[in-house]
Coordinates of C-alpha atoms in Angstrom, one line a residue:
M119 CA 2.2 -40.1 6.7
E120 CA -1.1 -39.3 5.2
G121 CA -3.6 -37.2 7.1
G122 CA -6.4 -39.5 6.3
R123 CA -7.7 -42.9 7.4
K124 CA -7.7 -45.8 4.9
V125 CA -10.0 -48.8 5.4
L126 CA -9.6 -52.0 3.3
A127 CA -12.1 -54.8 2.9
S128 CA -10.5 -58.2 3.1
P129 CA -11.1 -61.6 1.4
R130 CA -9.5 -63.2 4.5
G131 CA -12.6 -62.4 6.5
P132 CA -14.5 -59.6 8.2
W133 CA -11.9 -58.6 10.8
S134 CA -9.1 -57.1 8.8
G135 CA -7.9 -53.8 10.4
V136 CA -6.9 -50.4 9.3
R137 CA -4.0 -49.8 7.0
R138 CA -2.6 -46.3 7.2
R139 CA -6.0 -44.9 8.1
R140 CA -7.5 -46.2 4.9
V141 CA -10.2 -48.9 4.7
L142 CA -9.5 -51.3 1.9
A143 CA -11.5 -54.2 0.7
N144 CA -10.1 -57.4 1.8
K145 CA -6.4 -57.5 2.4
R146 CA -4.5 -58.1 5.7
P147 CA -3.2 -54.6 6.6
R148 CA 0.3 -53.5 7.0
T149 CA 1.4 -52.4 10.4
D150 CA 1.4 -48.7 9.9
G151 CA -2.1 -47.6 10.8
F152 CA -3.2 -44.3 12.2
V153 CA -6.1 -44.2 14.7
N154 CA -7.2 -43.1 18.1
S155 CA -4.8 -40.9 20.1
V156 CA -2.5 -40.6 17.2
K157 CA -5.3 -38.7 15.3
K158 CA -5.4 -36.3 18.1
L159 CA -1.7 -35.9 18.1
Q160 CA -1.5 -35.3 14.3
R161 CA -4.5 -32.8 14.4
R162 CA -2.8 -30.8 17.2
E163 CA 0.5 -30.8 15.3
I164 CA -1.2 -29.6 12.1
S165 CA -3.3 -27.0 13.8
S166 CA -2.3 -23.4 13.6
K167 CA -3.4 -22.8 17.1
R168 CA -0.1 -22.7 19.0
D169 CA -1.9 -22.9 22.4
R170 CA -3.0 -26.4 21.6
S171 CA 0.5 -27.8 21.9
F172 CA 1.6 -29.4 25.1
S173 CA 3.7 -27.5 27.5
M174 CA 5.7 -29.6 29.9
T175 CA 4.3 -28.0 33.0
N176 CA 0.7 -28.2 31.8
A177 CA 1.1 -31.8 30.8
Q178 CA 2.6 -32.9 34.1
E179 CA -0.3 -31.3 36.0
R180 CA -2.9 -32.6 33.5
F181 CA -1.8 -36.2 34.0
R182 CA -0.5 -36.1 37.6
N183 CA -3.6 -37.4 39.3
M184 CA -5.0 -39.7 36.7
R185 CA -6.9 -42.7 38.3
L186 CA -9.2 -45.4 37.1
T187 CA -12.8 -44.0 37.4
E188 CA -15.0 -46.3 35.3
E189 CA -15.3 -49.5 33.4
Y190 CA -17.5 -50.3 30.3
D191 CA -18.1 -53.7 28.7
T192 CA -18.6 -54.0 24.9
H193 CA -19.8 -57.6 25.3
D194 CA -23.5 -58.5 25.4
P195 CA -24.0 -62.2 25.8
K196 CA -27.6 -61.8 24.4
G197 CA -26.3 -60.2 21.2
H198 CA -27.1 -56.7 20.1
C199 CA -30.2 -57.8 18.1
S200 CA -32.1 -60.8 17.2
L201 CA -30.7 -63.3 14.6
V202 CA -27.2 -61.9 15.2
L203 CA -24.3 -63.8 13.7
P204 CA -22.7 -66.2 16.2
F205 CA -19.3 -64.6 16.2
L206 CA -20.7 -61.3 17.0
M207 CA -21.8 -62.7 20.4
K208 CA -18.3 -63.7 21.3
R209 CA -16.2 -61.7 23.8
T210 CA -13.3 -60.1 21.8
K211 CA -10.6 -57.4 22.3
V212 CA -11.3 -53.7 21.7
I213 CA -9.5 -52.7 18.6
E214 CA -10.6 -49.0 18.3
L215 CA -11.8 -46.2 20.5
V216 CA -13.2 -42.8 19.5
A217 CA -14.7 -40.1 21.7
A218 CA -17.1 -37.2 20.8
H219 CA -19.5 -35.0 22.8
D220 CA -19.3 -37.1 26.0
I221 CA -19.8 -40.4 24.1
V222 CA -17.2 -43.2 24.0
F223 CA -17.4 -45.4 21.0
A224 CA -15.6 -48.8 21.3
L225 CA -15.2 -51.2 18.4
A226 CA -14.5 -54.8 19.2
H227 CA -12.5 -57.3 17.1
S228 CA -15.7 -59.2 16.4
G229 CA -17.2 -56.2 14.6
V230 CA -19.6 -55.1 17.4
C231 CA -19.4 -51.4 18.2
A232 CA -20.9 -50.0 21.4
A233 CA -21.5 -46.4 22.5
F234 CA -21.2 -45.4 26.1
S235 CA -22.4 -42.1 27.8
R236 CA -19.8 -40.4 30.0
E237 CA -22.7 -38.6 31.7
S238 CA -24.7 -41.6 32.8
N239 CA -21.9 -44.2 32.5
K240 CA -24.3 -46.5 30.7
R241 CA -24.3 -48.1 27.4
I242 CA -26.4 -46.0 25.0
C243 CA -26.7 -48.5 22.1
F244 CA -24.9 -50.7 19.6
L245 CA -24.0 -49.1 16.3
N246 CA -24.6 -52.3 14.5
V247 CA -28.0 -51.7 12.9
G248 CA -28.3 -55.1 11.0
P249 CA -28.0 -58.6 12.4
D250 CA -25.1 -59.5 9.8
E251 CA -23.3 -56.1 10.0
V252 CA -19.5 -56.3 10.9
I253 CA -18.2 -52.9 11.6
R254 CA -14.6 -52.5 10.5
S255 CA -13.7 -49.0 11.5
L256 CA -14.9 -45.7 12.9
F257 CA -14.3 -42.1 11.9
Y258 CA -15.7 -39.0 13.7
N259 CA -16.5 -36.3 11.2
K260 CA -16.1 -33.0 13.0
N261 CA -17.2 -31.2 9.9
N262 CA -20.8 -32.2 10.4
D263 CA -20.7 -33.7 13.8
S264 CA -21.4 -37.2 12.8
L265 CA -19.9 -40.7 13.2
I266 CA -19.0 -42.6 10.1
T267 CA -19.0 -46.4 10.3
V268 CA -17.4 -48.6 7.7
S269 CA -18.8 -52.2 7.6
V270 CA -19.0 -55.4 5.7
Y271 CA -22.0 -57.8 5.7
A272 CA -22.5 -61.5 5.6
S273 CA -25.0 -61.2 2.8
D274 CA -22.2 -60.4 0.3
N275 CA -19.6 -62.6 2.0
F276 CA -18.0 -59.6 3.7
S277 CA -16.4 -58.6 0.3
S278 CA -17.4 -54.9 0.0
L279 CA -17.3 -51.9 2.2
K280 CA -20.5 -50.0 3.2
C281 CA -20.3 -46.5 4.8
R282 CA -22.9 -44.9 7.0
S283 CA -23.1 -41.4 8.5
T284 CA -25.1 -41.0 11.7
R285 CA -25.3 -37.6 13.5
I286 CA -24.1 -37.7 17.0
E287 CA -27.4 -36.3 18.3
Y288 CA -29.2 -39.4 17.0
I289 CA -26.8 -41.6 18.8
Q290 CA -27.2 -39.7 22.0
R291 CA -30.9 -40.5 21.7
G292 CA -30.2 -44.2 21.1
K293 CA -31.2 -44.1 17.4
P294 CA -28.2 -45.4 15.5
D295 CA -30.5 -46.5 12.7
A296 CA -31.2 -42.8 11.9
G297 CA -28.1 -42.5 9.8
F298 CA -27.8 -42.7 6.0
P299 CA -25.6 -44.6 3.6
L300 CA -22.5 -43.0 1.9
F301 CA -20.9 -43.5 -1.5
V302 CA -23.6 -46.0 -2.6
S303 CA -22.5 -45.6 -6.3
E304 CA -18.9 -46.7 -5.5
Y305 CA -17.8 -50.3 -6.1
L306 CA -15.6 -50.9 -3.0
K307 CA -14.6 -54.5 -3.3
W308 CA -11.0 -55.7 -3.1
P309 CA -8.7 -54.0 -3.8
G310 CA -11.0 -51.0 -3.4
F311 CA -10.8 -48.7 -0.4
V312 CA -12.2 -45.6 1.3
E313 CA -9.9 -43.1 3.0
F314 CA -11.0 -40.3 5.3
D315 CA -8.7 -37.3 5.3
D316 CA -9.4 -35.3 8.4
V317 CA -6.7 -32.8 7.7
N318 CA -7.9 -31.5 4.4
G319 CA -11.6 -32.4 4.9
K320 CA -11.7 -34.9 2.0
V321 CA -12.6 -38.5 1.3
L322 CA -10.7 -40.5 -1.2
T323 CA -12.3 -43.7 -2.7
Y324 CA -10.9 -46.3 -5.1
S325 CA -13.0 -48.5 -7.4
A326 CA -10.9 -51.4 -8.5
Q327 CA -13.5 -52.4 -11.1
D328 CA -12.8 -49.3 -13.3
S329 CA -9.5 -48.1 -11.7
I330 CA -11.0 -44.7 -10.7
Y331 CA -10.0 -42.7 -7.7
K332 CA -12.6 -40.2 -6.5
V333 CA -12.3 -37.2 -4.1
F334 CA -15.3 -36.1 -2.1
D335 CA -15.9 -33.2 0.2
L336 CA -16.0 -34.4 3.9
K337 CA -18.5 -31.7 4.8
N338 CA -21.4 -32.8 2.5
Y339 CA -20.0 -35.8 0.6
T340 CA -20.2 -34.2 -2.8
L341 CA -17.9 -35.4 -5.6
L342 CA -15.1 -32.9 -6.3
Y343 CA -13.1 -34.7 -9.0
S344 CA -12.0 -38.0 -10.3
I345 CA -8.5 -39.6 -11.2
L346 CA -8.6 -42.2 -13.9
D347 CA -5.1 -43.9 -14.4
K348 CA -4.5 -47.6 -14.3
H349 CA -0.7 -47.0 -13.6
V350 CA -1.3 -45.3 -10.2
Q351 CA 0.1 -47.7 -7.6
E352 CA -0.5 -45.7 -4.5
I353 CA -1.7 -42.3 -3.3
K354 CA -0.3 -40.5 -0.2
I355 CA -2.1 -37.5 1.3
S356 CA -0.5 -34.5 3.0
P357 CA -1.8 -31.1 4.0
G358 CA -3.0 -29.4 0.7
I359 CA -1.5 -32.1 -1.6
M360 CA -1.6 -35.6 -2.9
L361 CA 1.4 -37.7 -4.0
L362 CA 0.6 -40.1 -6.9
I363 CA 3.0 -42.9 -7.0
F364 CA 3.0 -44.8 -10.4
N365 CA 4.2 -48.4 -11.2
R366 CA 8.0 -48.2 -11.1
A367 CA 10.3 -48.6 -14.0
Q368 CA 13.5 -50.5 -13.6
S369 CA 15.6 -47.5 -12.6
H370 CA 13.0 -44.8 -11.5
V371 CA 9.5 -44.3 -10.2
P372 CA 7.3 -41.7 -11.7
L373 CA 5.6 -39.3 -9.4
K374 CA 3.0 -36.5 -9.5
I375 CA 2.1 -34.0 -6.9
L376 CA -1.6 -32.8 -7.2
S377 CA -3.6 -30.1 -5.3
I378 CA -5.9 -31.8 -3.0
E379 CA -8.7 -29.2 -3.6
D380 CA -9.1 -29.6 -7.4
G381 CA -6.7 -32.3 -8.6
T382 CA -4.5 -29.8 -10.5
V383 CA -1.0 -31.3 -11.2
L384 CA 1.6 -29.1 -9.4
K385 CA 4.7 -31.2 -10.2
D386 CA 5.4 -34.2 -12.4
F387 CA 8.8 -35.9 -12.1
N388 CA 10.8 -39.1 -11.8
H389 CA 12.8 -40.3 -8.8
L390 CA 15.8 -42.4 -9.5
L391 CA 16.0 -45.9 -7.9
H392 CA 18.6 -48.5 -7.4
R393 CA 17.9 -51.3 -9.9
N394 CA 16.6 -54.6 -8.5
K395 CA 16.0 -53.2 -5.0
K396 CA 12.5 -53.2 -3.5
V397 CA 11.1 -49.9 -2.3
D398 CA 10.5 -50.1 1.5
F399 CA 8.5 -46.9 1.5
I400 CA 7.8 -43.5 -0.2
E401 CA 6.3 -40.9 2.0
Q402 CA 5.4 -37.2 1.3
F403 CA 5.8 -34.5 3.9
N404 CA 4.9 -31.1 2.5
E405 CA 7.9 -30.4 0.1
K406 CA 9.9 -33.3 1.5
L407 CA 9.8 -36.7 -0.2
L408 CA 11.2 -39.7 1.9
V409 CA 12.3 -42.7 -0.1
K410 CA 13.9 -45.8 1.4
Q411 CA 14.9 -49.0 -0.5
E412 CA 15.9 -52.3 0.8
N413 CA 19.4 -52.2 2.3
E414 CA 20.0 -48.6 1.0
N415 CA 20.3 -45.2 2.6
L416 CA 17.2 -43.1 3.4
Q417 CA 16.9 -40.4 0.8
I418 CA 15.2 -37.0 1.7
L419 CA 14.4 -35.0 -1.4
D420 CA 13.2 -31.5 -1.5
V421 CA 10.9 -31.5 -4.5
R422 CA 11.2 -27.7 -4.9
N423 CA 14.9 -27.6 -5.7
A424 CA 15.8 -31.2 -6.0
E425 CA 18.2 -31.0 -3.0
L426 CA 18.9 -34.4 -1.7
K427 CA 20.1 -35.6 1.6
E428 CA 20.9 -39.2 2.6
V429 CA 20.9 -40.9 6.0
S430 CA 23.0 -44.1 6.4
R431 CA 21.1 -47.3 6.4
T432 CA 22.9 -48.2 9.6
E433 CA 21.5 -45.1 11.3
F434 CA 18.0 -45.1 9.9
M435 CA 16.4 -48.5 9.5
T436 CA 13.0 -49.1 8.0
P437 CA 10.3 -48.4 10.7
S438 CA 6.9 -50.1 11.0
A439 CA 5.1 -46.8 11.3
F440 CA 5.5 -43.0 11.0
I441 CA 3.8 -40.0 12.6
F442 CA 4.5 -36.6 10.9
L443 CA 4.6 -33.7 13.3
Y444 CA 3.7 -30.9 11.0
E445 CA 4.0 -27.9 13.3
N446 CA 7.5 -28.9 14.5
Q447 CA 8.7 -30.1 11.2
L448 CA 9.7 -33.5 12.6
F449 CA 8.6 -37.1 12.3
L450 CA 8.4 -40.0 14.7
T451 CA 9.4 -43.5 13.8
F452 CA 8.4 -46.8 15.4
R453 CA 10.6 -49.8 15.0
N454 CA 10.6 -53.0 16.9
R455 CA 10.0 -51.7 20.5
T456 CA 11.5 -48.2 20.3
V457 CA 10.3 -44.7 19.4
A458 CA 12.5 -41.9 17.9
V459 CA 12.1 -38.4 16.6
W460 CA 13.9 -37.2 13.5
N461 CA 14.2 -33.9 11.5
F462 CA 14.3 -33.5 7.8
R463 CA 18.0 -33.1 7.8
G464 CA 18.1 -36.7 8.7
E465 CA 19.2 -36.1 12.3
L466 CA 18.0 -38.1 15.3
V467 CA 16.4 -35.4 17.5
T468 CA 15.0 -37.4 20.4
S469 CA 15.0 -40.8 21.9
F470 CA 12.5 -41.5 24.7
E471 CA 13.4 -42.4 28.2
D472 CA 11.5 -45.3 29.8
H473 CA 9.8 -46.1 26.5
L474 CA 10.1 -49.8 25.5
L475 CA 7.0 -50.7 23.7
W476 CA 5.2 -53.8 24.8
H477 CA 4.3 -54.9 21.3
P478 CA 7.5 -55.6 19.2
D479 CA 5.7 -54.8 15.9
C480 CA 3.8 -51.7 17.0
I481 CA 1.1 -50.1 15.1
T482 CA 0.0 -46.6 15.9
N483 CA -3.4 -47.5 17.5
N484 CA -1.8 -49.4 20.3
I485 CA 1.2 -47.2 21.3
Y486 CA 0.8 -47.8 25.0
I487 CA 4.1 -48.1 26.8
T488 CA 5.4 -51.3 28.5
T489 CA 3.1 -53.8 30.2
G490 CA 1.5 -52.4 33.3
S491 CA 1.8 -48.6 32.6
I492 CA 0.8 -45.8 30.4
N493 CA 3.5 -43.2 29.8
I494 CA 3.1 -39.6 28.8
S495 CA 6.1 -38.0 27.3
N496 CA 7.4 -34.8 25.8
I497 CA 8.1 -35.3 22.1
L498 CA 10.8 -32.7 21.8
T499 CA 12.9 -33.8 24.9
G500 CA 11.9 -37.4 25.3
K501 CA 11.4 -36.9 29.0
C502 CA 8.6 -38.9 30.6
L503 CA 6.3 -36.4 32.2
A504 CA 3.8 -38.7 33.8
K505 CA 3.1 -42.4 34.3
I506 CA -0.1 -44.3 35.1
N507 CA 0.4 -47.5 36.9
S508 CA -0.8 -49.5 39.9
S509 CA 1.6 -47.8 42.3
N510 CA 0.3 -44.2 41.7
C511 CA -3.2 -44.7 40.6
N512 CA -6.4 -45.1 42.7
V513 CA -9.8 -46.5 41.7
E514 CA -12.6 -44.0 42.7
V515 CA -16.1 -43.8 41.4
D516 CA -18.6 -41.2 42.5
G517 CA -16.8 -40.6 45.7
C518 CA -16.6 -44.2 46.7
Y519 CA -13.9 -46.8 46.3
R520 CA -15.3 -49.6 44.1
S521 CA -14.8 -53.2 45.2
D522 CA -17.0 -54.9 42.6
S523 CA -19.1 -54.0 39.7
T524 CA -22.2 -53.1 41.7
G525 CA -21.1 -51.5 45.0
C526 CA -18.4 -50.0 47.1
Y527 CA -17.0 -50.1 50.5
R528 CA -17.1 -47.1 53.0
S529 CA -15.4 -48.1 56.2
D530 CA -12.9 -46.7 58.6
S531 CA -11.8 -50.1 59.9
T532 CA -8.1 -50.8 59.2
S533 CA -8.8 -54.4 57.8
R534 CA -11.5 -53.1 55.6
N535 CA -9.3 -50.3 54.3
Q536 CA -6.4 -52.7 53.6
Y537 CA -8.8 -55.0 51.7
R538 CA -10.1 -52.1 49.8
S539 CA -6.6 -51.0 48.9
Y540 CA -5.9 -54.5 47.7
L541 CA -8.9 -54.6 45.5
M542 CA -8.1 -51.1 44.1
R543 CA -4.5 -52.2 43.1
N544 CA -5.8 -55.4 41.6
R545 CA -8.4 -53.5 39.5
V546 CA -5.7 -51.1 38.2
V547 CA -3.3 -54.0 37.4
E548 CA -6.0 -55.9 35.5
A549 CA -7.0 -52.7 33.6
L550 CA -3.4 -52.0 32.5
E551 CA -2.9 -55.7 31.3
D552 CA -3.2 -56.5 27.7
I553 CA -4.3 -53.1 26.5
T554 CA -5.2 -53.2 22.8
A555 CA -6.4 -49.7 22.1
L556 CA -6.0 -46.2 23.6
F557 CA -7.6 -42.8 23.0
Y558 CA -6.9 -39.5 24.7
D559 CA -9.9 -37.0 24.9
E560 CA -8.5 -33.5 25.1
E561 CA -11.8 -31.9 25.8
R562 CA -12.5 -33.9 28.9
N563 CA -8.8 -34.6 29.7
E564 CA -9.4 -38.4 29.9
I565 CA -7.7 -41.4 28.6
Y566 CA -9.7 -44.4 27.4
T567 CA -8.1 -47.8 27.1
G568 CA -9.5 -51.1 25.8
N569 CA -8.2 -54.5 26.5
R570 CA -8.4 -58.1 25.2
H571 CA -11.5 -58.9 27.3
G572 CA -13.6 -56.3 25.5
L573 CA -13.5 -53.9 28.4
V574 CA -13.1 -50.2 28.3
H575 CA -11.5 -48.3 31.2
V576 CA -11.7 -44.5 31.9
W577 CA -8.7 -42.8 33.4
S578 CA -9.3 -39.2 34.6
S579 CA -8.1 -36.8 37.3

């Protein structure tokens, strides 16, 4: 799957989600989005630094003593500013989590985004700088240490995407309005979109008004080149390249592979298709092209030498999401409630133990495992290395065991300790119920989860 994040703006309302890490104007998203901990996983797999990969021993130690240490609330019954839209004052589920420089950003389904300090454990500010702003997605730009928010506004009926870049240092000071708008010249109404490509350091926009794709530098947002072609149906991004998928003919689909740096055409070819069969997906992974049609075998094409491998449709069924593991030359698939790892010879490499996903139609920003636990597993072996649940997790904050939101009990009495233990287990159970977003912060070795009540929980050792 692409290395970028695509956001779409939807005519169905202000809450449409992220489709394949791309933000698009106004269409209900497909269930194959990339966010949160998946971005971390993909970045680590793409990285050339071998020491960033998990070792089994280190991972077991890293997650062995994880416990619930803090709770944040994205909901403010008074609203984040005066004259706020009524639905922004409602308590809604957390849909996205991002962390950078000891700040946790939590985006609620309502469109309210809050920033919390891991140093003070207090809310710093809301990222919504206008009373009618509905934030649709977040992107941490490590190239210039800023947070990009993608929003829609009531003033134009939530129909077009507006991007804003705010340096992390301003957010730390509680000044979210110190940012500046991005891509103001672009017409990002449906079916227009903006996609942030973290791997290649690029931004891809699409203006449906004039059918122009534009590629910008993620470091300074300067325009690099444009692609004008009304026959382009889809663009997929991989490290170093872009795959242009054109409108299909009856028996083939035209494809082009471009250099991501300057748009130079590297290869131009047609891929044969079965007539009258819909295409389930076309994905690019370096030199490998994956094509799957309805009720047909998976085809894995090496575009360098035209070598073709097929995987039986009974062995490989169309997944709802992919994650490409670039360093290991593997890919994960998510289908129904299961996860599997495949190689590019079409062989099943790994199936995971104790991994039955809670949501039957999983998307990659809520891959938490089962109800009531978070599982950490080795991708290559499928072995469960650690598990966070109510039986092995304590609740401890600043050296005291928390019994409510304002205080803690310190007592040696048996009855008080038993009651405290009961409260701790209940708190963990509640935190692990109905998780709607998850993010792993490698720098702090902490897991952040959000739930349907708009609460964010911090798990650390």
